[in-house]
């Protein structure tokens, strides 16, 4: 059924990002790449494409390095500009409860250089960004 096909896509993504062993969990960006490259034959192509489009190239929770050398974590996507999400930026002089959220769609001078794995970040950056081992999403039904 159509609902079962949707659940299959979402379930595979969730299983890649949220494993029993957090060391084996994939960052959201990598999970989408793997789904498209290795598992696309397992899913309804239209549904997989829609899922990836709605999650964005850099889904929420993706740790990134920006072109200015800063590290950050994607906190929300921009459906109209999938390469330019909103990123919470690490800055050692700003308390993390007041962390800067950078809208990359408005700041054309800064872009995402690369997605970064948890274990590749300096410890102080990881503590500041505090990525959750379990990532939650909501659907915007206002469209």
Short mmCIF file of C-alpha atoms in Angstrom, two decimals:
data_model
loop_
_atom_site.label_atom_id
_atom_site.label_comp_id
_atom_site.label_asym_id
_atom_site.label_seq_id
_atom_site.Cartn_x
_atom_site.Cartn_y
_atom_site.Cartn_z
CA UNK A 1 0.00 0.00 0.00
CA UNK A 2 1.13 3.62 -0.43
CA UNK A 3 1.37 4.12 3.34
CA UNK A 4 3.55 1.03 3.75
CA UNK A 5 5.89 2.36 1.06
CA UNK A 6 6.20 5.69 2.88
CA UNK A 7 6.85 3.95 6.20
CA UNK A 8 9.53 1.79 4.55
CA UNK A 9 11.47 4.88 3.42
CA UNK A 10 11.15 6.67 6.75
CA UNK A 11 11.97 3.53 8.74
CA UNK A 12 15.18 2.88 6.77
CA UNK A 13 16.29 6.48 7.30
CA UNK A 14 15.53 6.29 11.02
CA UNK A 15 17.39 2.98 11.35
CA UNK A 16 20.48 4.45 9.67
CA UNK A 17 20.49 7.54 11.92
CA UNK A 18 19.40 5.94 15.20
CA UNK A 19 21.15 2.62 15.75
CA UNK A 20 21.42 0.68 19.00
CA UNK A 21 25.12 1.52 19.00
CA UNK A 22 25.52 5.31 18.63
CA UNK A 23 29.03 4.81 17.22
CA UNK A 24 27.47 3.13 14.17
CA UNK A 25 24.80 5.79 13.64
CA UNK A 26 25.10 7.79 10.43
CA UNK A 27 24.80 11.55 10.29
CA UNK A 28 21.53 12.55 8.56
CA UNK A 29 23.33 13.81 5.45
CA UNK A 30 25.20 10.51 5.04
CA UNK A 31 22.04 8.45 5.64
CA UNK A 32 20.30 10.20 2.75
CA UNK A 33 23.32 9.64 0.48
CA UNK A 34 23.39 5.93 1.36
CA UNK A 35 19.66 5.56 0.79
CA UNK A 36 19.92 7.12 -2.63
CA UNK A 37 23.12 5.34 -3.68
CA UNK A 38 22.67 1.86 -2.21
CA UNK A 39 18.98 1.35 -1.44
CA UNK A 40 17.13 3.30 -4.12
CA UNK A 41 16.04 0.08 -5.85
CA UNK A 42 14.32 -1.04 -2.66
CA UNK A 43 11.92 1.92 -2.54
CA UNK A 44 9.31 3.61 -4.67
CA UNK A 45 11.50 6.12 -6.57
CA UNK A 46 8.93 8.91 -6.44
CA UNK A 47 8.53 8.56 -2.67
CA UNK A 48 12.29 8.38 -2.06
CA UNK A 49 12.85 11.49 -4.17
CA UNK A 50 10.08 13.35 -2.32
CA UNK A 51 11.50 12.25 1.03
CA UNK A 52 15.00 13.46 0.17
CA UNK A 53 13.61 16.74 -1.20
CA UNK A 54 11.59 17.35 1.97
CA UNK A 55 14.45 16.42 4.30
CA UNK A 56 16.83 18.71 2.46
CA UNK A 57 20.39 18.02 1.36
CA UNK A 58 21.52 18.72 4.93
CA UNK A 59 18.74 17.45 7.21
CA UNK A 60 18.32 18.85 10.74
CA UNK A 61 20.97 17.42 13.04
CA UNK A 62 23.69 17.37 10.37
CA UNK A 63 26.99 18.66 11.73
CA UNK A 64 28.77 20.86 9.21
CA UNK A 65 31.88 22.89 8.63
CA UNK A 66 31.23 26.24 7.00
CA UNK A 67 33.34 28.00 4.38
CA UNK A 68 34.54 30.46 7.04
CA UNK A 69 36.00 27.56 9.07
CA UNK A 70 33.28 27.55 11.74
CA UNK A 71 31.44 24.43 12.81
CA UNK A 72 27.71 24.24 13.22
CA UNK A 73 24.64 22.05 13.28
CA UNK A 74 21.74 22.31 10.85
CA UNK A 75 18.61 23.19 12.83
CA UNK A 76 16.12 23.60 9.97
CA UNK A 77 16.01 23.34 6.21
CA UNK A 78 15.11 25.90 3.60
CA UNK A 79 12.79 24.10 1.14
CA UNK A 80 13.43 26.68 -1.58
CA UNK A 81 17.23 26.57 -1.21
CA UNK A 82 18.18 23.08 -0.05
CA UNK A 83 21.91 23.87 0.08
CA UNK A 84 21.32 26.86 2.37
CA UNK A 85 19.69 25.69 5.63
CA UNK A 86 19.64 27.41 9.02
CA UNK A 87 22.73 26.51 11.06
CA UNK A 88 23.45 26.92 14.76
CA UNK A 89 27.07 28.11 14.77
CA UNK A 90 29.69 27.32 17.40
CA UNK A 91 31.31 30.45 18.77
CA UNK A 92 33.44 30.10 21.93
CA UNK A 93 32.68 33.68 23.05
CA UNK A 94 28.88 33.28 22.88
CA UNK A 95 27.13 31.13 25.51
CA UNK A 96 25.48 28.13 23.90
CA UNK A 97 22.03 29.12 25.21
CA UNK A 98 22.44 32.27 23.07
CA UNK A 99 24.02 30.51 20.08
CA UNK A 100 23.88 32.26 16.74
CA UNK A 101 21.48 30.77 14.18
CA UNK A 102 22.77 31.62 10.73
CA UNK A 103 20.28 31.62 7.84
CA UNK A 104 22.51 30.66 4.94
CA UNK A 105 19.86 31.76 2.45
CA UNK A 106 20.43 35.33 3.63
CA UNK A 107 24.20 35.19 4.06
CA UNK A 108 25.52 34.45 0.58
CA UNK A 109 29.16 34.80 1.71
CA UNK A 110 29.03 31.66 3.88
CA UNK A 111 28.21 28.18 2.65
CA UNK A 112 28.53 24.61 3.85
CA UNK A 113 31.96 23.22 3.02
CA UNK A 114 31.25 19.67 4.24
CA UNK A 115 29.20 17.50 6.55
CA UNK A 116 31.22 16.33 9.56
CA UNK A 117 30.91 13.21 11.73
CA UNK A 118 30.59 13.57 15.51
CA UNK A 119 33.98 12.00 16.13
CA UNK A 120 35.72 14.49 13.79
CA UNK A 121 34.71 17.54 15.84
CA UNK A 122 36.83 19.03 18.60
CA UNK A 123 35.37 18.08 22.00
CA UNK A 124 34.50 21.67 22.95
CA UNK A 125 32.58 22.14 19.68
CA UNK A 126 30.68 18.88 20.17
CA UNK A 127 29.77 19.87 23.75
CA UNK A 128 28.60 23.30 22.56
CA UNK A 129 26.46 22.02 19.69
CA UNK A 130 25.23 19.10 21.80
CA UNK A 131 23.71 17.02 19.00
CA UNK A 132 21.05 14.64 20.18
CA UNK A 133 21.63 10.93 19.59
CA UNK A 134 17.92 10.74 18.71
CA UNK A 135 16.70 13.19 16.10
CA UNK A 136 13.07 14.24 15.91
CA UNK A 137 11.25 15.80 12.97
CA UNK A 138 7.89 17.36 12.37
CA UNK A 139 5.94 17.73 9.16
CA UNK A 140 4.86 21.15 7.96
CA UNK A 141 1.30 20.67 6.76
CA UNK A 142 0.73 24.32 5.90
CA UNK A 143 1.68 23.82 2.23
#
